[in-house]
Structures are given as structure tokens and as C-alpha cells.
PDB file of C-alpha atoms in Angstrom:
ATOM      1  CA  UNK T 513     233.110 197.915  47.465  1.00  0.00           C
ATOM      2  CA  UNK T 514     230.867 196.307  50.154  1.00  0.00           C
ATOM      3  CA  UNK T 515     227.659 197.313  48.216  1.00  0.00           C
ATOM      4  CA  UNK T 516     224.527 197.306  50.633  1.00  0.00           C
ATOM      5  CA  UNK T 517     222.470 195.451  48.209  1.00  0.00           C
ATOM      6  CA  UNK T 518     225.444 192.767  47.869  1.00  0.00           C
ATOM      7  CA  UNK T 519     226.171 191.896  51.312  1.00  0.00           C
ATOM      8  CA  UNK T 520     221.899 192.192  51.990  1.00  0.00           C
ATOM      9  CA  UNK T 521     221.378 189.689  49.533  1.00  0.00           C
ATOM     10  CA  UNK T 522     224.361 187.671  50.608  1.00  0.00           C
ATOM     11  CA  UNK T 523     223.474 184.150  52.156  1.00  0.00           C
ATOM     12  CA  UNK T 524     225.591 182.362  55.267  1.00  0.00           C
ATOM     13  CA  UNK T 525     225.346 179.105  55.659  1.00  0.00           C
ATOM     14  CA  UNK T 526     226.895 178.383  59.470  1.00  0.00           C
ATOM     15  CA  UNK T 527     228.860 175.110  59.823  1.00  0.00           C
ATOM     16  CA  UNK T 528     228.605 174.308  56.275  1.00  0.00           C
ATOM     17  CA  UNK T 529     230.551 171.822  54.812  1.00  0.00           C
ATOM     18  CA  UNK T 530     232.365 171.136  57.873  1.00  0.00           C
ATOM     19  CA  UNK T 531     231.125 172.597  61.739  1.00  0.00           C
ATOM     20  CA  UNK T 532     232.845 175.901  62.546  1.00  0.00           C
ATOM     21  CA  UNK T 533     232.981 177.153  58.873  1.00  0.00           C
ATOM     22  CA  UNK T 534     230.468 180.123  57.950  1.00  0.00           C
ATOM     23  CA  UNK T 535     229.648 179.403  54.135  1.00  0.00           C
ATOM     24  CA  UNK T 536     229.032 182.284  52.127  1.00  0.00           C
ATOM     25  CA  UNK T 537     226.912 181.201  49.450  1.00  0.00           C
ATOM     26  CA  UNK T 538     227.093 183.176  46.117  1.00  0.00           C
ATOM     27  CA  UNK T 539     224.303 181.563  44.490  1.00  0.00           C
ATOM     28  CA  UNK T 540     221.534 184.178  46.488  1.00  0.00           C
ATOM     29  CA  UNK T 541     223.796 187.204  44.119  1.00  0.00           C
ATOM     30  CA  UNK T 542     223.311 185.160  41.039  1.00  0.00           C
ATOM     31  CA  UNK T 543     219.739 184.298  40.582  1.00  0.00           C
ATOM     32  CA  UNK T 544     218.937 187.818  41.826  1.00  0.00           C
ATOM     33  CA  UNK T 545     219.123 190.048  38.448  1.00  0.00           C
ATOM     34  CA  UNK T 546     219.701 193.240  40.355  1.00  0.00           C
ATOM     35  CA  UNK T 547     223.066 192.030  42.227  1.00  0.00           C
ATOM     36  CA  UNK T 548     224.228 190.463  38.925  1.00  0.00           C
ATOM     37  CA  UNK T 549     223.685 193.912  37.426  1.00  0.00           C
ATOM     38  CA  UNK T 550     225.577 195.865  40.196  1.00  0.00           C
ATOM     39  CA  UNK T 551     228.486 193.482  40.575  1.00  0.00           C
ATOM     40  CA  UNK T 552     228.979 193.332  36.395  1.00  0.00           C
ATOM     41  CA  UNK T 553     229.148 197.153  36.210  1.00  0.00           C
ATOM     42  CA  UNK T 554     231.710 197.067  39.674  1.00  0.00           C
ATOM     43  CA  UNK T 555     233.580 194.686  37.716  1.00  0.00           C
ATOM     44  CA  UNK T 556     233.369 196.585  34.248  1.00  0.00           C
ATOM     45  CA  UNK T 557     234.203 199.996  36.153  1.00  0.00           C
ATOM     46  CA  UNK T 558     237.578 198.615  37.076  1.00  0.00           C
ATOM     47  CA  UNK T 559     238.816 196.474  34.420  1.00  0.00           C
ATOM     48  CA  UNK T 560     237.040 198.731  31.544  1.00  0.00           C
ATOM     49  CA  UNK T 561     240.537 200.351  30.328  1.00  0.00           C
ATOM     50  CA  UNK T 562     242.952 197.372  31.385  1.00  0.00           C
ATOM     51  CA  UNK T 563     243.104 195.962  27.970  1.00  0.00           C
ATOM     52  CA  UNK T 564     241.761 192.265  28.958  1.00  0.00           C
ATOM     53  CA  UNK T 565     242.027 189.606  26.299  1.00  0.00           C
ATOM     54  CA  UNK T 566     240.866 186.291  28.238  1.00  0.00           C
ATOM     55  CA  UNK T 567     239.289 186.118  31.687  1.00  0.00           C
ATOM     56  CA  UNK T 568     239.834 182.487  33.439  1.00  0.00           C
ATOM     57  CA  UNK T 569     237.007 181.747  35.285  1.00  0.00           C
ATOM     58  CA  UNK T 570     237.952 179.226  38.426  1.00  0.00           C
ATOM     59  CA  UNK T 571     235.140 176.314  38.759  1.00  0.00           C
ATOM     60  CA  UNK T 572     232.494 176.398  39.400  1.00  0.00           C
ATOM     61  CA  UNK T 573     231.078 179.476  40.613  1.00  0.00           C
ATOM     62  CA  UNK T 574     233.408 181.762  38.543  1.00  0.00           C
ATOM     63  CA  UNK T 575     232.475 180.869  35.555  1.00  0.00           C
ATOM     64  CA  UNK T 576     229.301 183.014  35.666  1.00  0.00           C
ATOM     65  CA  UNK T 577     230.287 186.591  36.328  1.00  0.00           C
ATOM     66  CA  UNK T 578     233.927 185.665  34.533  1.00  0.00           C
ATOM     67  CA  UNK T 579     231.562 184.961  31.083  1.00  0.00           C
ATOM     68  CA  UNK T 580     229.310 188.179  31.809  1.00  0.00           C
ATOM     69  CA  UNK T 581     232.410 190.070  31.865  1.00  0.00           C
ATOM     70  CA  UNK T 582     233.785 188.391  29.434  1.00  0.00           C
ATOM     71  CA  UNK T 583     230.639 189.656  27.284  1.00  0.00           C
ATOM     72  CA  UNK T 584     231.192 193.380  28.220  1.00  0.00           C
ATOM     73  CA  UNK T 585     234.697 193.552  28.112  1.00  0.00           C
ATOM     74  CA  UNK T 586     234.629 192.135  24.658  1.00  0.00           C
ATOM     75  CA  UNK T 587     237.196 189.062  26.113  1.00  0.00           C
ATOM     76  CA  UNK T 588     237.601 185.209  25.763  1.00  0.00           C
ATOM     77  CA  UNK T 589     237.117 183.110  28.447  1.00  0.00           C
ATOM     78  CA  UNK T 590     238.884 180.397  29.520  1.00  0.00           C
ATOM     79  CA  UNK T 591     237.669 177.283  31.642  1.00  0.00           C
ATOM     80  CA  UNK T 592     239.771 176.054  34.684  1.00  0.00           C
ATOM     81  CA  UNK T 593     238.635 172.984  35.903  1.00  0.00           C
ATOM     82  CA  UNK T 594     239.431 169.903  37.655  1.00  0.00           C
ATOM     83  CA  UNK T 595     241.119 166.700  35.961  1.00  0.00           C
ATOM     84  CA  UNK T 596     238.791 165.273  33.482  1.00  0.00           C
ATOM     85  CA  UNK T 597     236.556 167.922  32.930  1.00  0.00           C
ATOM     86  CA  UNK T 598     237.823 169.388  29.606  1.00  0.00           C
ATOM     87  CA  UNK T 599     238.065 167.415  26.187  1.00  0.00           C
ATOM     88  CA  UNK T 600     241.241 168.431  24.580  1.00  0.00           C
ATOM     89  CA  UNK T 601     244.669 168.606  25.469  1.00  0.00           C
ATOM     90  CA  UNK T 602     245.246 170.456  29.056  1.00  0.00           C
ATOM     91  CA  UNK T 603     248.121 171.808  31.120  1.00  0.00           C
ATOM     92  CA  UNK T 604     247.859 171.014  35.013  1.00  0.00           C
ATOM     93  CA  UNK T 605     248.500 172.467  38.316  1.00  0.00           C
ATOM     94  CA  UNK T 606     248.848 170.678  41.191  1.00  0.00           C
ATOM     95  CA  UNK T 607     248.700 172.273  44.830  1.00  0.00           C
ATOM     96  CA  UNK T 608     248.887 171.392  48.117  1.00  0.00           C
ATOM     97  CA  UNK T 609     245.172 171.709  50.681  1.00  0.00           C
ATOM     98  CA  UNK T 610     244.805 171.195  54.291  1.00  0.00           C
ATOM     99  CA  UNK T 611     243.297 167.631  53.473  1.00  0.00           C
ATOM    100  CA  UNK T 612     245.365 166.228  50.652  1.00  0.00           C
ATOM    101  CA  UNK T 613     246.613 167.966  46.832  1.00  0.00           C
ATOM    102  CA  UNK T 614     244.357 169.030  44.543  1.00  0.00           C
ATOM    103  CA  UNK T 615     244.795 169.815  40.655  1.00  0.00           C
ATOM    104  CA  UNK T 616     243.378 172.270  38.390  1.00  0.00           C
ATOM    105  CA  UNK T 617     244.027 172.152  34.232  1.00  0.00           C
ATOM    106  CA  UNK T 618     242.788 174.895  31.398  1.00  0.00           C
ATOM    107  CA  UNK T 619     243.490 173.922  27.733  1.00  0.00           C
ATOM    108  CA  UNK T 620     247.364 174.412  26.721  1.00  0.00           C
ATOM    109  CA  UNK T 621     245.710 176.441  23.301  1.00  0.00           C
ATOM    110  CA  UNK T 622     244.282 179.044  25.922  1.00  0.00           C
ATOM    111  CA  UNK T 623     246.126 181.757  26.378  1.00  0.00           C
ATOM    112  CA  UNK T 624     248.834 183.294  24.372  1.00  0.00           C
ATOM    113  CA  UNK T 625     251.755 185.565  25.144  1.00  0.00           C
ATOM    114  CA  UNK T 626     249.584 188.182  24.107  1.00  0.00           C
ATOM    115  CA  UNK T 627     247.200 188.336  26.521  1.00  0.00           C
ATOM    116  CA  UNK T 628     246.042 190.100  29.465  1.00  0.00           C
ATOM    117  CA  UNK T 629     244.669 188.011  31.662  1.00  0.00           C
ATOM    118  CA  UNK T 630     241.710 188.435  34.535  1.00  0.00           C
ATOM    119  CA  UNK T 631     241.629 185.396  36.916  1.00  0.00           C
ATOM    120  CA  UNK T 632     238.185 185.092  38.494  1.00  0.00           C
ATOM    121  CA  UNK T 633     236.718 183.274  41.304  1.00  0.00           C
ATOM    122  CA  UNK T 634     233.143 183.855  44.009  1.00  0.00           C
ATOM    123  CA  UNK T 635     235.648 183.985  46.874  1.00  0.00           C
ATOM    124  CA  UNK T 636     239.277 184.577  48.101  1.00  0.00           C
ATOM    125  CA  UNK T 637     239.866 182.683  51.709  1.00  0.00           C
ATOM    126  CA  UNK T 638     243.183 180.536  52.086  1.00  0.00           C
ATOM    127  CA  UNK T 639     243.766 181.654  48.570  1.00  0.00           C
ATOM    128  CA  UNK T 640     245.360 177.927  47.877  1.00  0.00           C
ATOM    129  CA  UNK T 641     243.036 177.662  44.848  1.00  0.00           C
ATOM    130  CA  UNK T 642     243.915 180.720  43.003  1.00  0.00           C
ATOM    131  CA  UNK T 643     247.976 180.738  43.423  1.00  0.00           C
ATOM    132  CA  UNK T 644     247.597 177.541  41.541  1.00  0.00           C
ATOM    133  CA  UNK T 645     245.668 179.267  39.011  1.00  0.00           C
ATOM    134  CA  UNK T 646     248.035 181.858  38.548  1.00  0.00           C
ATOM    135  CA  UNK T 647     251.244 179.512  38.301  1.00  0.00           C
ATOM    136  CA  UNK T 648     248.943 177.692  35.843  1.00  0.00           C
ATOM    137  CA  UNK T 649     248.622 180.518  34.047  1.00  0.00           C
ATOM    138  CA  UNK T 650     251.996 181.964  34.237  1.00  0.00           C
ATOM    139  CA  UNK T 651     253.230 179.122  32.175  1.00  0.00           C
ATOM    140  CA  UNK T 652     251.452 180.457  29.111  1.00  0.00           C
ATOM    141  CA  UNK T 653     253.829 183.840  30.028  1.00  0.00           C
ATOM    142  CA  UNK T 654     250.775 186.456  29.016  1.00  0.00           C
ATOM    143  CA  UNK T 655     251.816 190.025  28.555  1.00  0.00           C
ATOM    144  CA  UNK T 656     249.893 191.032  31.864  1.00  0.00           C
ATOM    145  CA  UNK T 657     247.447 189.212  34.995  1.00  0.00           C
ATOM    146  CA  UNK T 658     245.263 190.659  37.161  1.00  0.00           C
ATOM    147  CA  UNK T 659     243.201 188.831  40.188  1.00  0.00           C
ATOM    148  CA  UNK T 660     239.487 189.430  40.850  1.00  0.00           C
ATOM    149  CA  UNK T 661     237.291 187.599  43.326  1.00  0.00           C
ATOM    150  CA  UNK T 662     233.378 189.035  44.570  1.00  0.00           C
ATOM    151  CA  UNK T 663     233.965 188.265  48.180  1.00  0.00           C
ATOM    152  CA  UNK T 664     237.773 188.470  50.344  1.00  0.00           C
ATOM    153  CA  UNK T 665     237.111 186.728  54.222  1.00  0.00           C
ATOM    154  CA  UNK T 666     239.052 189.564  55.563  1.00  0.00           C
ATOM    155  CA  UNK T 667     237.771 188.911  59.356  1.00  0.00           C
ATOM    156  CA  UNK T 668     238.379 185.045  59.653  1.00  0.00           C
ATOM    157  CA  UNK T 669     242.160 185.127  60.070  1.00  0.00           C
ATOM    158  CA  UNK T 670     242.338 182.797  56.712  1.00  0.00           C
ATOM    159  CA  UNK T 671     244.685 185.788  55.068  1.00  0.00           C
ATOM    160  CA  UNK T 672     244.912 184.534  51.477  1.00  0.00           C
ATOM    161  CA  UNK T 673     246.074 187.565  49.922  1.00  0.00           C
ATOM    162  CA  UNK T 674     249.564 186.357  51.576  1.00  0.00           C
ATOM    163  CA  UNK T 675     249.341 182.969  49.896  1.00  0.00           C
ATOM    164  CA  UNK T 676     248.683 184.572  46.529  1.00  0.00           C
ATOM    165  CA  UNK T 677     251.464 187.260  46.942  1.00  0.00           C
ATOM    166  CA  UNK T 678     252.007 190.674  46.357  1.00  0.00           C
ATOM    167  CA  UNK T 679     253.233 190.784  42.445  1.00  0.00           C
ATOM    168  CA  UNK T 680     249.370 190.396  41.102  1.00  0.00           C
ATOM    169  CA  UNK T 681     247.307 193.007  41.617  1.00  0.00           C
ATOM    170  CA  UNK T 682     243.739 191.878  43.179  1.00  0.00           C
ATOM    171  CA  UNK T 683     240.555 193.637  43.605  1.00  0.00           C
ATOM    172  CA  UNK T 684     237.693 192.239  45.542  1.00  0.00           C
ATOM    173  CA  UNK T 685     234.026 193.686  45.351  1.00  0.00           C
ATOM    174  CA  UNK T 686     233.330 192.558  49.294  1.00  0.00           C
ATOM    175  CA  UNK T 687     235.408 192.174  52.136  1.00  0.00           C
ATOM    176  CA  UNK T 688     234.004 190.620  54.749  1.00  0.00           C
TER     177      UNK T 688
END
């Protein structure tokens, strides 16, 4: 965890989208073939012997390490998106932010109670995002979840592990 390369190649973006907020933009990891490399063997190294059948990547940014995974892991993966975005029949999740609700949907043929599930985002903060993800999820009743994001904001007092609770086990590659 906290791999020097990673957090070197790390961009912040201060006061980005709103003043006061320090952006940490995951874009600089992903067009830079040597972080992709390191954070897709972290990630291999600890789900490797978990057994993962489908890894739901959260939009946008987690779709792109949640597919490479996907790849190496020998897994599905599974699209959650915003209203709209996906053509066939969906199942929703609806969840309360600071500025109003927000939903999030996957397709209701997704996931199976046979499944082990990774749920995979760029970055854990308020965490808001991803408990709707799992309680999306957890209506398909898969045989086991886990939680991965690249990048916790351990030092800006948002605490999201607390939103998410305790009965999913996370991993994070940075905490910063």
C-alpha cells in the first residue's frame, strides 16, 4: 500500500469542483503504463485466491482497473451506472448526497447467487456512493462481496469506511 510510484504519479487538483476540495485525479495512474501495471498486480496479489466471479466497476473511473482485473482474475464485469445509461432491464439504488439523491442501476441479469463479488471504484471519501452499490448489490444475495477502491482520503475527516460499515471487507491500495 501507498506505493512511491503511485502517490508520485498521483495528480491534485486544489479547489476542484468546488473551492476547499483537493481533487485527486486518477487519470495521471491510468495513462501511465507503469502505475497501471503496479496497481493490477496489488490488486491481483490480494484478490488472486478469493474466488471472484463478477467485479462491479462504479462509473466512471472504475470501470478501467475493475475490467483489467476482471481480465486477470478470469471474472465478469458488471457496469453500475447512472439512470439511463444501460439498455436492458436494470435494478436501482437510490441514496441520499449532501446536495440532493442520487441513483445508481446495474442490469437485474448481473449477478447471481453464485457469485463472489468485488465492488470497485478510483476513490473511497464520504463513501455515500459505494453503500449504495453494495445494497444494490445485496439484492442479487451473491454467495460473498468484497470492497476495493485505489485511493481511501484517510486525512480529510470525510471517514467513509463508517458509512459503508464494518460487515464488507475493504482494501484500499492508497491512503491518503
Amino acid at each position: 500500500m501507498n506505493n512511491k510510484i503511485l502517490l508520485e504519479n498521483l495528480r491534485c487538483i486544489p479547489d476542484f469542483p468546488v473551492k476547499g476540495i483537493n481533487f485527486r485525479d486518477v487519470t495521471t495512474l491510468f495513462k501511465n503504463a507503469e502505475c497501471l501495471k503496479i496497481m493490477l498486480d496489488e490488486l491481483y496479489e490480494i484478490y488472486k485466491d478469493k474466488g471472484i466471479t463478477k467485479i462491479v466497476g462504479i462509473e466512471s473511473r472504475g470501470f478501467v482497473m475493475a475490467s483489467a482485473l476482471a481480465v486477470r482474475l478470469g471474472a465478469g464485469v458488471v457496469l453500475c451506472r447512472k439512470p439511463g445509461k444501460l439498455p436492458a432491464k436494470t435494478v436501482q439504488e437510490s441514496y441520499s448526497k449532501e446536495y440532493g439523491v442520487d441513483t445508481i442501476e446495474i442490469h437485474e441479469d448481473s449477478i447471481t447467487p453464485d457469485d463472489v463479488v468485488l465492488l470497485h471504484d478510483d476513490l473511497l471519501a464520504t463513501g455515500g456512493t459505494m453503500k449504495a452499490a453494495l445494497n444494490l448489490v445485496r439484492k442479487f444475495n451473491p454467495r460473498k462481496t468484497y470492497m476495493n477502491f485505489l485511493i481511501e482520503l484517510v486525512n480529510e475527516g470525510l471517514d467513509g469506511r463508517r458509512t459503508i460499515g464494518d460487515d464488507v471487507e475493504i482494501t484500499t491500495l492508497m491512503a491518503i
